[in-house]
Short mmCIF file of C-alpha atoms and ligand atoms in Angstrom, two decimals:
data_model
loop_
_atom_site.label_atom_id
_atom_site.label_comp_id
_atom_site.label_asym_id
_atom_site.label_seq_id
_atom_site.Cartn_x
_atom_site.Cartn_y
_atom_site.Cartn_z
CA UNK Q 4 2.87 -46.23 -17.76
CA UNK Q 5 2.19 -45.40 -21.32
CA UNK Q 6 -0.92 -44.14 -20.73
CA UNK Q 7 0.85 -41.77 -18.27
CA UNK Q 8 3.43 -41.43 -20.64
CA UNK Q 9 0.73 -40.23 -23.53
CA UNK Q 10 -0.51 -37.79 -21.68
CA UNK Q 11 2.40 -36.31 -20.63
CA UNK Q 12 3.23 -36.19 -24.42
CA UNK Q 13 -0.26 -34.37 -25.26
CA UNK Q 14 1.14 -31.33 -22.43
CA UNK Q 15 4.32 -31.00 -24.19
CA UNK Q 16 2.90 -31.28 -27.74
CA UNK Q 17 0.17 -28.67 -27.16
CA UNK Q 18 1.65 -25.60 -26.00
CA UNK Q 19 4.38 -26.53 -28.58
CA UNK Q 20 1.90 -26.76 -31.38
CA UNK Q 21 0.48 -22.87 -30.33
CA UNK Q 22 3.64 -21.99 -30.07
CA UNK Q 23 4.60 -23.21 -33.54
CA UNK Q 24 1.60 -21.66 -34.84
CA UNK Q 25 2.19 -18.53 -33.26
CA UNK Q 26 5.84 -18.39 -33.52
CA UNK Q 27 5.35 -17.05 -37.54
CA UNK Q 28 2.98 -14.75 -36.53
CA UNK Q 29 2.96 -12.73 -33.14
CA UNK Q 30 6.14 -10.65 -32.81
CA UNK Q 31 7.38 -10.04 -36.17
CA UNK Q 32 4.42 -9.66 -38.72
CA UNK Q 33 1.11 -7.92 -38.37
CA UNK Q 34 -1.31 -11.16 -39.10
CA UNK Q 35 -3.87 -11.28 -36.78
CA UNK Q 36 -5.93 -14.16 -38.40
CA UNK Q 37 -3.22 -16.80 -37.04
CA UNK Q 38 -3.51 -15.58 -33.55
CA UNK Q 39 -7.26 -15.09 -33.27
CA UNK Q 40 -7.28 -18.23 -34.52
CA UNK Q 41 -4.62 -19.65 -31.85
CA UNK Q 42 -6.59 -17.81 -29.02
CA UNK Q 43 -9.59 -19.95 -30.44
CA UNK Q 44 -7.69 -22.75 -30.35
CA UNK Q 45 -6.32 -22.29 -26.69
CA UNK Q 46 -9.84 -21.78 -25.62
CA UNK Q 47 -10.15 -22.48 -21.64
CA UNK Q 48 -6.58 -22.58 -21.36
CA UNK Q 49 -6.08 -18.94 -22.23
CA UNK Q 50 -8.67 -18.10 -19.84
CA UNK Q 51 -7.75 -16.05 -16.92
CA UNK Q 52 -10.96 -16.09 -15.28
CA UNK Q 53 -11.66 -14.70 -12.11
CA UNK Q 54 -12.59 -17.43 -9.79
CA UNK Q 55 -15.53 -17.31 -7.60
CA UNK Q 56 -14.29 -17.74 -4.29
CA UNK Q 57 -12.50 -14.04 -4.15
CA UNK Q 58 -10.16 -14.81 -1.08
CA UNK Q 59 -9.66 -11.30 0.46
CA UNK Q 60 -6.75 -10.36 2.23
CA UNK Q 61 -6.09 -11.79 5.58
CA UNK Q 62 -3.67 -10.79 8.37
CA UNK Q 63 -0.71 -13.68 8.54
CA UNK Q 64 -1.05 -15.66 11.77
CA UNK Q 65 2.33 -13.40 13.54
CA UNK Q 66 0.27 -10.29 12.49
CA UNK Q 67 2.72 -9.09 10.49
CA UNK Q 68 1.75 -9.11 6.78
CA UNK Q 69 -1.38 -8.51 4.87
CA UNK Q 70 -1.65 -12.34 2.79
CA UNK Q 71 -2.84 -11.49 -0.62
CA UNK Q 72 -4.41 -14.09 -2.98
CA UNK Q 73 -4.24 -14.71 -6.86
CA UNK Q 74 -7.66 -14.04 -8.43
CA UNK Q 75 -6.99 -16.89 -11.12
CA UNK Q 76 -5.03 -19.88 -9.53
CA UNK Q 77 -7.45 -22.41 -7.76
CA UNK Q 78 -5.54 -22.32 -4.53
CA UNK Q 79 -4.97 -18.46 -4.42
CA UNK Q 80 -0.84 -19.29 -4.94
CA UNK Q 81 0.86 -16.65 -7.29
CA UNK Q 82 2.17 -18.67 -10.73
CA UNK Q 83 5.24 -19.05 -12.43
CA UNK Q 84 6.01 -17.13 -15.36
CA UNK Q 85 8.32 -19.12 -18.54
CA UNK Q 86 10.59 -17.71 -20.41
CA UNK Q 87 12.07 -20.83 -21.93
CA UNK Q 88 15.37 -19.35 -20.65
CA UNK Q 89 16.63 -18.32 -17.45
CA UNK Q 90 15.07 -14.34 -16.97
CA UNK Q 91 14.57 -12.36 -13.86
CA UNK Q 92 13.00 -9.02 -12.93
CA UNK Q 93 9.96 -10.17 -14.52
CA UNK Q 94 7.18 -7.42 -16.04
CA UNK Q 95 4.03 -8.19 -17.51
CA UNK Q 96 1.91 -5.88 -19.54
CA UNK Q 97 -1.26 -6.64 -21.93
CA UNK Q 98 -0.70 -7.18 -25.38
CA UNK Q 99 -2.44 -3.74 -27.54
CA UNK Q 100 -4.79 -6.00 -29.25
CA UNK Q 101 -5.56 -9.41 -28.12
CA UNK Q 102 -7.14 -10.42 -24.53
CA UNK Q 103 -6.02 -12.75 -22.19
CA UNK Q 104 -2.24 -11.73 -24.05
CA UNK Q 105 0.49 -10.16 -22.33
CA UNK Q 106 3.97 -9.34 -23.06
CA UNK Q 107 6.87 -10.36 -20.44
CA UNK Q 108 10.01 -9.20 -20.35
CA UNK Q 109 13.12 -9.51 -17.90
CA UNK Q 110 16.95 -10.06 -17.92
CA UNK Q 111 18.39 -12.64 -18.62
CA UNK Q 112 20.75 -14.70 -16.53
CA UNK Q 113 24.24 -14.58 -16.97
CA UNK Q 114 25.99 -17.24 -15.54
CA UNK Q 115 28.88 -15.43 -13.66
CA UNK Q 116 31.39 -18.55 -13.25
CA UNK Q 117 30.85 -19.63 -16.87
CA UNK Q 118 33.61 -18.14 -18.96
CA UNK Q 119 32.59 -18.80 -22.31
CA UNK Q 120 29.21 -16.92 -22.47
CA UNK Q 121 29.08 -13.84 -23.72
CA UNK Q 122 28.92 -11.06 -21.13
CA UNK Q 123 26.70 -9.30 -22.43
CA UNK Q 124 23.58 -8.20 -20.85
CA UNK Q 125 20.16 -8.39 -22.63
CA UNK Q 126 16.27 -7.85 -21.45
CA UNK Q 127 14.29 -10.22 -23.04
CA UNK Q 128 10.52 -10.81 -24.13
CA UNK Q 129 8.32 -12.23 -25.95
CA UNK Q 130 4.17 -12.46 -26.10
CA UNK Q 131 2.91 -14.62 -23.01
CA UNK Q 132 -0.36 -16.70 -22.22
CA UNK Q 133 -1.25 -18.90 -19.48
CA UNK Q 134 -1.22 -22.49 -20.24
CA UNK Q 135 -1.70 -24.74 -17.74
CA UNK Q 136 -1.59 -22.41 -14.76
CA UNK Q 137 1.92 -20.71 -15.85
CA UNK Q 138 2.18 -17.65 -17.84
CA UNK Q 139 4.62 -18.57 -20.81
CA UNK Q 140 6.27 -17.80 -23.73
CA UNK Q 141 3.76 -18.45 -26.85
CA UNK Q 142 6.42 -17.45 -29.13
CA UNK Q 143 9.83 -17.37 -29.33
CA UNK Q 144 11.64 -15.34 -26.77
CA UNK Q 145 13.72 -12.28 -28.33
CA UNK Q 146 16.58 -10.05 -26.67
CA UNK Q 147 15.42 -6.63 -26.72
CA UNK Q 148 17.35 -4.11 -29.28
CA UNK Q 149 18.18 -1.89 -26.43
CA UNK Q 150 22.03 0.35 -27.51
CA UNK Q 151 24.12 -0.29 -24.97
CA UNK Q 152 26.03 3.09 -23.69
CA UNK Q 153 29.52 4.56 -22.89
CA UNK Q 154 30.24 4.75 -19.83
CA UNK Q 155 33.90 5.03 -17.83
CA UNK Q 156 32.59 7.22 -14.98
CA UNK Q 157 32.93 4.39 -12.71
CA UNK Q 158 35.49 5.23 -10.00
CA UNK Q 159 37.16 3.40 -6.78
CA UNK Q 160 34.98 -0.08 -5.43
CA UNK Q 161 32.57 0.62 -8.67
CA UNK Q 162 35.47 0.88 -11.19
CA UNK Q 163 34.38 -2.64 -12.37
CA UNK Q 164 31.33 -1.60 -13.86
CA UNK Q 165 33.16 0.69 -16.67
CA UNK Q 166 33.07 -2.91 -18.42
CA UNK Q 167 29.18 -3.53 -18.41
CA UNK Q 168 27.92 -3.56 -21.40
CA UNK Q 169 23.81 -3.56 -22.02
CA UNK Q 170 20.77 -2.73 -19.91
CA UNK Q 171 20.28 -3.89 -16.28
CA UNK Q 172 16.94 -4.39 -14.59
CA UNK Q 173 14.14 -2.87 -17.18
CA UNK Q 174 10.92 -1.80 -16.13
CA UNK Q 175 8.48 -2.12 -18.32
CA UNK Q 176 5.17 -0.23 -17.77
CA UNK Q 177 2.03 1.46 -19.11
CA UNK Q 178 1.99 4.58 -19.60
CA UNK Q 179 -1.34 6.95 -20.61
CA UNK Q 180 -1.34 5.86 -23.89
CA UNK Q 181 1.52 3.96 -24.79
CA UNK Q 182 4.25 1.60 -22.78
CA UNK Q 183 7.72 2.57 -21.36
CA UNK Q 184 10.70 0.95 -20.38
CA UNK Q 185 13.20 2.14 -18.17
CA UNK Q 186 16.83 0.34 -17.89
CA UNK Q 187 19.56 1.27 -15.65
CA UNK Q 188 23.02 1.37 -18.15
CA UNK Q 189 26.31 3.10 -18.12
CA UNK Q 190 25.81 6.89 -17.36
CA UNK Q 191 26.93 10.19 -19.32
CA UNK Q 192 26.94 12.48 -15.47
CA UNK Q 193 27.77 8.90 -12.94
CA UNK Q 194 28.48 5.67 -13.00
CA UNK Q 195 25.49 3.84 -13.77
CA UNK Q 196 22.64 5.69 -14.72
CA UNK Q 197 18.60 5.15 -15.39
CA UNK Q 198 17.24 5.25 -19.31
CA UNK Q 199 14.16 5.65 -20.85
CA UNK Q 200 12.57 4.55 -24.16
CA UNK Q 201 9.30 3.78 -25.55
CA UNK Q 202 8.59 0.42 -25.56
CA UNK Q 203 6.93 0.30 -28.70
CA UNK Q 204 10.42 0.55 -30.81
CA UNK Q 205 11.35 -2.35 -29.18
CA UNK Q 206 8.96 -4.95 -30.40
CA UNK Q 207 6.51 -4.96 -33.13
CA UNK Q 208 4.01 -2.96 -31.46
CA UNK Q 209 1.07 -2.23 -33.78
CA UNK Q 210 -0.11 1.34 -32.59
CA UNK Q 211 -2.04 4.02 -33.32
CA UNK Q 212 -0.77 6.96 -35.24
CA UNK Q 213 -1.25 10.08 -33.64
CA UNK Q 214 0.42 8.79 -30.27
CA UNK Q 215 3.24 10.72 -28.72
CA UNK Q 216 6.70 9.63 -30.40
CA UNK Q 217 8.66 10.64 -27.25
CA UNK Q 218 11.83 8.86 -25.90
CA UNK Q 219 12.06 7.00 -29.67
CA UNK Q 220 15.88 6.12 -28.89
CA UNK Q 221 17.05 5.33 -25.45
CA UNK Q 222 17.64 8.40 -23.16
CA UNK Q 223 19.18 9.06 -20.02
CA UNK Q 224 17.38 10.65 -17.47
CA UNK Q 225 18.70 13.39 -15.65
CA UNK Q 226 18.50 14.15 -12.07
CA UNK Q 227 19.43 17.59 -9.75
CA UNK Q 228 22.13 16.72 -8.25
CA UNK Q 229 23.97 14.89 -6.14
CA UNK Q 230 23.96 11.81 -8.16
CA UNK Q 231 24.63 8.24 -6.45
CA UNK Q 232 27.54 6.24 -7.92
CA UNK Q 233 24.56 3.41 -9.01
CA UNK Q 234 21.30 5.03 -9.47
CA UNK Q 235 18.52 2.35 -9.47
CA UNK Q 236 14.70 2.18 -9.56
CA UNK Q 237 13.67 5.44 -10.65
CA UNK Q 238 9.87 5.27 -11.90
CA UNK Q 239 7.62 8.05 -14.16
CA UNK Q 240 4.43 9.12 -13.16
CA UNK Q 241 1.75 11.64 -14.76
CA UNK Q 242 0.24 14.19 -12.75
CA UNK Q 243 -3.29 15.59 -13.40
CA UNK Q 244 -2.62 17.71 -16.27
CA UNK Q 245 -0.86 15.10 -18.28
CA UNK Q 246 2.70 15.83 -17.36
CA UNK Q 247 5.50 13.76 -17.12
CA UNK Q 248 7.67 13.42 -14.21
CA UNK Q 249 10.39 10.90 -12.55
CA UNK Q 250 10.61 9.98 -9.17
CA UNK Q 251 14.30 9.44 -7.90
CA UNK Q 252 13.98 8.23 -4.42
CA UNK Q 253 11.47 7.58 -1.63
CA UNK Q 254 13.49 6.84 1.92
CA UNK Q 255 14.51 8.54 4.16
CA UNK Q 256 13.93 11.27 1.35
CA UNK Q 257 11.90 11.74 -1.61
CA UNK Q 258 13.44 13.15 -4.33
CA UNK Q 259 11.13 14.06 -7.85
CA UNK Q 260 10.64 16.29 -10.53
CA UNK Q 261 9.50 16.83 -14.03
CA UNK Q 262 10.63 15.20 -16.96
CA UNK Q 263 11.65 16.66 -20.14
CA UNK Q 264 11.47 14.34 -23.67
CA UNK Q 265 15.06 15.27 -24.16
CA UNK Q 266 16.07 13.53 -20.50
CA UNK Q 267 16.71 16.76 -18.47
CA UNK Q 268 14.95 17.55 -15.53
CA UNK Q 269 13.41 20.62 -13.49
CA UNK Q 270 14.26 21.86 -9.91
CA UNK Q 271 13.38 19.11 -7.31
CA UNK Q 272 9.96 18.97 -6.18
CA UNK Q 273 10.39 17.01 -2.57
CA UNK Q 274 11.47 19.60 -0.35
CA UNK Q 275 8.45 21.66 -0.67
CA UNK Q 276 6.24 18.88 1.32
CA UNK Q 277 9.21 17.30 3.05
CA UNK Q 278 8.28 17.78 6.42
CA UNK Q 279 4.52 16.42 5.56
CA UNK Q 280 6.29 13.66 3.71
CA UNK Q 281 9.05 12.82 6.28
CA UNK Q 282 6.68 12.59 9.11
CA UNK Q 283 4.08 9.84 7.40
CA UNK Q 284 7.25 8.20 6.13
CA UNK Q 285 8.34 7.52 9.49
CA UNK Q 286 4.94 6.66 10.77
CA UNK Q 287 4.62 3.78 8.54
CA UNK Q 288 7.53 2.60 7.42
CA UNK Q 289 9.76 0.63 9.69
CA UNK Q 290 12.94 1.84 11.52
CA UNK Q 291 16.42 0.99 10.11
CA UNK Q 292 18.79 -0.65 12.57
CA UNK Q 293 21.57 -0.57 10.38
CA UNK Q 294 23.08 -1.44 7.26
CA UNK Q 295 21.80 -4.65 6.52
CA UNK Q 296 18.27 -3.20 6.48
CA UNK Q 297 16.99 -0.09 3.95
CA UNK Q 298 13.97 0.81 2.09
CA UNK Q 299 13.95 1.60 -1.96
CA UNK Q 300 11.24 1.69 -4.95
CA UNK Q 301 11.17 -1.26 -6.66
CA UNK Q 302 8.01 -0.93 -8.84
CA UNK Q 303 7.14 1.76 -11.63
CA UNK Q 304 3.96 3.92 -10.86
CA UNK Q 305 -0.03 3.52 -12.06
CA UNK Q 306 -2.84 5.37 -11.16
CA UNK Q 307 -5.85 4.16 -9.23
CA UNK Q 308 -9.23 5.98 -8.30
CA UNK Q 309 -10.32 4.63 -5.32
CA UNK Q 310 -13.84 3.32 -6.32
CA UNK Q 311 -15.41 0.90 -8.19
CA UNK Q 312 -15.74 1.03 -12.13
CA UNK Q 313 -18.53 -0.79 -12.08
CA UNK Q 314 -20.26 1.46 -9.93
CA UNK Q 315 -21.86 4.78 -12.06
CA UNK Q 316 -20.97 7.38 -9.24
CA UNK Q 317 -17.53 6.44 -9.73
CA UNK Q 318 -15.90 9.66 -10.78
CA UNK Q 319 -12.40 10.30 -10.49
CA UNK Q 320 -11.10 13.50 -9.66
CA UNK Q 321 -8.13 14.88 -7.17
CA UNK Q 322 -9.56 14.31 -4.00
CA UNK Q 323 -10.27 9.97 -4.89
CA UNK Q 324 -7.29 9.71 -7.61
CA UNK Q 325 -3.78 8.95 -6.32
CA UNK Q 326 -0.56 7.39 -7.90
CA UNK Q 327 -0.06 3.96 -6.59
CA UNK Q 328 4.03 2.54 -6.36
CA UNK Q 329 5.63 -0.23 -4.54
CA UNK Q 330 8.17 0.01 -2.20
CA UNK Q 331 10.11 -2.25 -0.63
CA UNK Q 332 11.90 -3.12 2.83
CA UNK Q 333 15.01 -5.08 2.38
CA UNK Q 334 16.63 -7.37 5.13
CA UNK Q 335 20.02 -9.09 4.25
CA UNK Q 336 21.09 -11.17 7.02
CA UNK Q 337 22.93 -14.83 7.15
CA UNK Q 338 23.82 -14.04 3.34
CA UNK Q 339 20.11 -13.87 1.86
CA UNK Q 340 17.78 -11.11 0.99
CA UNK Q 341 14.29 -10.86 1.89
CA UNK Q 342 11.95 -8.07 0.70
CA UNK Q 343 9.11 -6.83 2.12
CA UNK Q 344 6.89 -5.02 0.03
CA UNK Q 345 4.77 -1.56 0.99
CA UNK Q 346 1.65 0.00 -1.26
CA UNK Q 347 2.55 4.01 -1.28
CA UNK Q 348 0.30 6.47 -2.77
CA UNK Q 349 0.81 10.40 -3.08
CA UNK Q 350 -1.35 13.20 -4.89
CA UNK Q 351 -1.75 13.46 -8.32
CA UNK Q 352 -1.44 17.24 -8.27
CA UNK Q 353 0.68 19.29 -7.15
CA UNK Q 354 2.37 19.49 -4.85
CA UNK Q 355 2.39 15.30 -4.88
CA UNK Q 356 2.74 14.84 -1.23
CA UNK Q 357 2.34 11.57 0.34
CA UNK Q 358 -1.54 10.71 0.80
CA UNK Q 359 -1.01 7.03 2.35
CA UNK Q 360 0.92 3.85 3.01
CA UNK Q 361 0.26 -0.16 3.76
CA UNK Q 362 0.28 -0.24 7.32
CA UNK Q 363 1.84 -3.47 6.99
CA UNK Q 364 3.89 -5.24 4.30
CA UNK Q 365 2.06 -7.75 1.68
CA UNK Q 366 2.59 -11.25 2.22
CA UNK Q 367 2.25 -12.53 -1.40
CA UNK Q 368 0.10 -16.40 -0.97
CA UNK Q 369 2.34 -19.03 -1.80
CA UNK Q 370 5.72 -17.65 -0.06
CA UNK Q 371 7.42 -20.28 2.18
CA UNK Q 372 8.61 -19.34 6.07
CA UNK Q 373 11.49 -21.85 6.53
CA UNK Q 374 13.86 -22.79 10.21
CA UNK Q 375 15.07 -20.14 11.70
CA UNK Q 376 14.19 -16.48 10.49
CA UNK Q 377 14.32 -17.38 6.93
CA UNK Q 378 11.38 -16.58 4.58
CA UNK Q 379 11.73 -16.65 0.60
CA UNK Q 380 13.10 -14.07 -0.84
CA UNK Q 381 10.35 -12.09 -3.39
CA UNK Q 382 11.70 -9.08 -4.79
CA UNK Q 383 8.42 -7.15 -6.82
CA UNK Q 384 9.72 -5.68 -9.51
CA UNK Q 385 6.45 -4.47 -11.20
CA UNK Q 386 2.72 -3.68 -11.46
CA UNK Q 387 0.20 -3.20 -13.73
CA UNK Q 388 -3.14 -3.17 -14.67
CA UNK Q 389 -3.85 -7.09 -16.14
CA UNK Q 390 -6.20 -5.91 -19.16
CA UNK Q 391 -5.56 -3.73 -22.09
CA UNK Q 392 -7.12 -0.58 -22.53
CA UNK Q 393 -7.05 0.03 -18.85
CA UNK Q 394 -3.40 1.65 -19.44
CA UNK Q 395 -2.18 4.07 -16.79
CA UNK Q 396 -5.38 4.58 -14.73
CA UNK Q 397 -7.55 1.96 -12.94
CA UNK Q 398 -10.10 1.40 -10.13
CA UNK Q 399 -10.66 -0.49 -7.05
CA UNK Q 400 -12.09 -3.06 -8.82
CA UNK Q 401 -9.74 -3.48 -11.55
CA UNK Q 402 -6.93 -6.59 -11.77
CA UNK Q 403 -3.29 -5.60 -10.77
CA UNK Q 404 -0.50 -8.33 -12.14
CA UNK Q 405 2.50 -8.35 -9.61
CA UNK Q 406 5.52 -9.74 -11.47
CA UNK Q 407 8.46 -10.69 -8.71
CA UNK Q 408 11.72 -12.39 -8.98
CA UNK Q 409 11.93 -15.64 -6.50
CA UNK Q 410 15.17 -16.18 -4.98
CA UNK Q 411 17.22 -14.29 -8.06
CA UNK Q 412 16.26 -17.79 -10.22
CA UNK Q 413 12.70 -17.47 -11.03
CA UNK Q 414 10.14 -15.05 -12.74
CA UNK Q 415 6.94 -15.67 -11.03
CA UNK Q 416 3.87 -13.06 -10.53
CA UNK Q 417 0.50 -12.44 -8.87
CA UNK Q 418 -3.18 -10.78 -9.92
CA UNK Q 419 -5.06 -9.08 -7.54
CA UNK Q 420 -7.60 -6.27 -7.12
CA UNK Q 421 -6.41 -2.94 -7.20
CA UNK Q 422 -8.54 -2.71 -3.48
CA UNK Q 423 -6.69 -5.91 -1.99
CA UNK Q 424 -3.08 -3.71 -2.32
CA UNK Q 425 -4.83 -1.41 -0.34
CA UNK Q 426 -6.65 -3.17 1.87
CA UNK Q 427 -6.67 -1.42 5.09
CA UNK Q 428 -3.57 1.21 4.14
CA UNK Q 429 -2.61 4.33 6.62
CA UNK Q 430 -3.13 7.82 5.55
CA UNK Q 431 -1.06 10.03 6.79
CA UNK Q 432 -3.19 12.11 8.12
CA UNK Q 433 -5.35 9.46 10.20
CA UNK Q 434 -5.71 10.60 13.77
C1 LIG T 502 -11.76 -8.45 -25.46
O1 LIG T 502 -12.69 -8.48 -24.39
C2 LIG T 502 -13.63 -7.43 -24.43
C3 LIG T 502 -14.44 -7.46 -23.15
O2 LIG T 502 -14.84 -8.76 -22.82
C4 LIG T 502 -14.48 -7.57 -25.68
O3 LIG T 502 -15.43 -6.52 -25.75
C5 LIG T 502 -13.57 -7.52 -26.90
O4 LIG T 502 -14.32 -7.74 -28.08
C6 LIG T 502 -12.47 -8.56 -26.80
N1 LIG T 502 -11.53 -8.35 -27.88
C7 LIG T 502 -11.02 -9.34 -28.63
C8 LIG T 502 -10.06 -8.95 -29.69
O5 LIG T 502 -11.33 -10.51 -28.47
C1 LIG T 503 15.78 20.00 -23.15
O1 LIG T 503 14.42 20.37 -23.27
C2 LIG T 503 14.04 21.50 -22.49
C3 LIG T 503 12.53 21.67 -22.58
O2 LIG T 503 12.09 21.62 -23.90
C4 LIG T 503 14.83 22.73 -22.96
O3 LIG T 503 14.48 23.87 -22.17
C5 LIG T 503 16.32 22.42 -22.83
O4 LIG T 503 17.05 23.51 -23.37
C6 LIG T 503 16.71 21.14 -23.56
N1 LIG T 503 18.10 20.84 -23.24
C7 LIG T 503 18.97 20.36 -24.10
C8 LIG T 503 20.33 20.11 -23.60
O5 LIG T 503 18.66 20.16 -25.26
#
């Protein structure tokens, strides 16, 4: 008993230990001798190691999914990710400077029945490693100093939201050289809008001078119109030349075009490969019975080469290079969602047609199938390449972290090769 007891003791008192250590050092000040030393200190734990026995992906026994498998976790399972607090929406990104370091962020739960909480909403973060199998907090967790905006354009069944106050569902992402974060929060031109800032003057990001310095204050993004009441899930992406543009919408149409720093937008780009698009859409992407069933983005966008780093005739260029986003299918029957996530990839030039998508959803390894029809719900909210320096663009070869909310209560997240999301995908133009 007290031995048991003991070494329960010595798992609680470590982490808290690093995290004591850490907690004077990591966000706020620029002291990299404490967590060099801390990283020392965690040794094996902070390890992320890729395991030997590489499970590729496997068709699920109704034929229905691709299963994918985590790269670090001895039985392939995806982990949990701590906050401390309750967060959802989970993102993970590597730290600038330190491997086997990440930062998390996500929203924190409000408890709707409680009354004497404050309503306001707040992402929150902090700098993450994996102890003990779980990606956690190794500092304290901080709300993120995101303004919250005016609003009042909410009208009718939405009229509600005129009282929100602070940024919903943040993605946080790499960008070419420097992280992003986009937040939906009450809109200027609708009722809920999509924001942008870099990520950097959120936290105490130690970064190069010389770096762009766009998007320093939150900034609505534009879009042609017409605008939705809610508009959710819009993602950047960077095009061959280095430009910036947004991507509004995927199903049944895409809707895209470039951004400008001050959030405006050009003409949209979709309806000059619409029919291309429309048809590979519907090749690959199930039919909608009705509405309890739709398709949306749900992750931000990266870019992936499809070859190997390691190999030296790897060279990217337009006709191997493609930008890689999640969609996903949602089902909401009996009162629960379920999610069904699809790899899509389109051209990096113009004019970014679709180039291919999963010809059948990912199954992510560790998701339960209960009685009935009922599966867990897994909503992916983002992707990104696991190690720093990689930023935007990656290769087949390269680690992709997953982060997905589990039944709205729990962060959780995956890390997988860039070529198991794509493991055999459909291009639209396949015979
Ligand atoms: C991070 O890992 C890379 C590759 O293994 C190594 O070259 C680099 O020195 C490491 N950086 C730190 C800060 O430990
Ligand atoms: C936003 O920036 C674009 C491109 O620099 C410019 O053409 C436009 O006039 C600006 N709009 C506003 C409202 O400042």
């Amino acid at each position: 008993m007290i031995v048991r007891d003991l070494k329960r003791l010595a798992l609680v008192v470590g982490p808290l230990l690093v995290l004591l250590l850490l907690s004077a050092s990591l966000w706020h000040s620029h002291s990299g001798d404490i967590a060099s030393h801390v990283g020392s200190l965690l040794g094996q734990s902070g390890k992320t190691e890729t395991s030997s026995t590489r499970r590729t992906p496997t068709l699920t026994a109704d034929g229905k999914h691709y299963e994918i498998y985590s790269l670090s976790t001895p039985d392939g399972k995806y982990f949990d990710i701590r906050f401390g607090i309750e967060v959802f929406n989970p993102n993970i990104i590597p730290h600038q400077k330190f491997n086997n370091t990440w930062y998390i962020v996500g929203q924190v739960f409000i408890d709707p029945n409680d009354d004497h909480t404050d309503k306001t909403v707040h992402e929150a973060g902090c700098v993450a490693q994996f102890i003990n199998g779980v990606l956690m907090c190794i500092d304290y967790v901080q709300h993120l100093p995101i303004e919250p905006t005016p609003g009042g354009k909410c009208t009718g069944d939405f009229a509600y939201i005129n009282f929100n106050v602070g940024p919903h569902d943040a993605r946080v992402f790499m960008g070419p050289q420097s992280p992003f974060i986009i937040y939906g929060s009450n809109s200027a031109f609708t009722c809920f809008g999509q924001f942008i800032q870099d990520f950097r003057k959120l936290v105490n990001w130690e970064y190069e001078l010389m770096t762009p310095d766009d998007f320093a204050v939150g900034t609505e993004i534009e879009r042609p119109p017409p605008y939705a009441q809610l508009e959710k899930n819009y993602f950047a992406f960077w095009d061959n030349k280095g430009d910036m543009l947004v991507h509004y919408d995927l199903y049944p149409k895409r809707g895209f075009g470039k951004l400008e720093r001050n959030g405006t937008v050009g003409p949209d780009l979709a309806p000059r490969v619409k029919e291309h698009d429309e048809k590979c859409l519907k090749r690959y992407m199930p039919e909608l019975p009705g509405d309890l069933e739709s398709i949306h983005q749900a992750t931000n966008s990266m870019k992936v080469t499809m070859c190997n780093r390691a190999d030296k005739s790897c060279e990217p260029h337009d006709g191997n290079t493609y930008i890689m986003t999640i969609a996903q299918h949602k089902t909401y029957y009996n009162w629960h969602s379920e999610y069904e996530p699809y790899v899509v990839l389109f051209q990096q030039r113009a004019p970014y047609e679709l180039y291919a998508i999963s010809k059948k959803p990912l199954w992510i390894h560790g998701r339960q199938r209960h009685e009935g029809r009922r599966t867990d719900m897994m909503y992916v909210t983002s992707a990104n390449w696991k190690d720093h320096g990689v930023n935007y663009h990656g290769f087949l070869d390269d680690v992709v972290f997953l982060g997905f909310g589990y039944e709205d209560k729990h962060s959780a997240g995956i890390d997988v090769l860039a070529a198991d999301l794509l493991h055999d995908i459909g291009r639209c133009d396949d015979p």
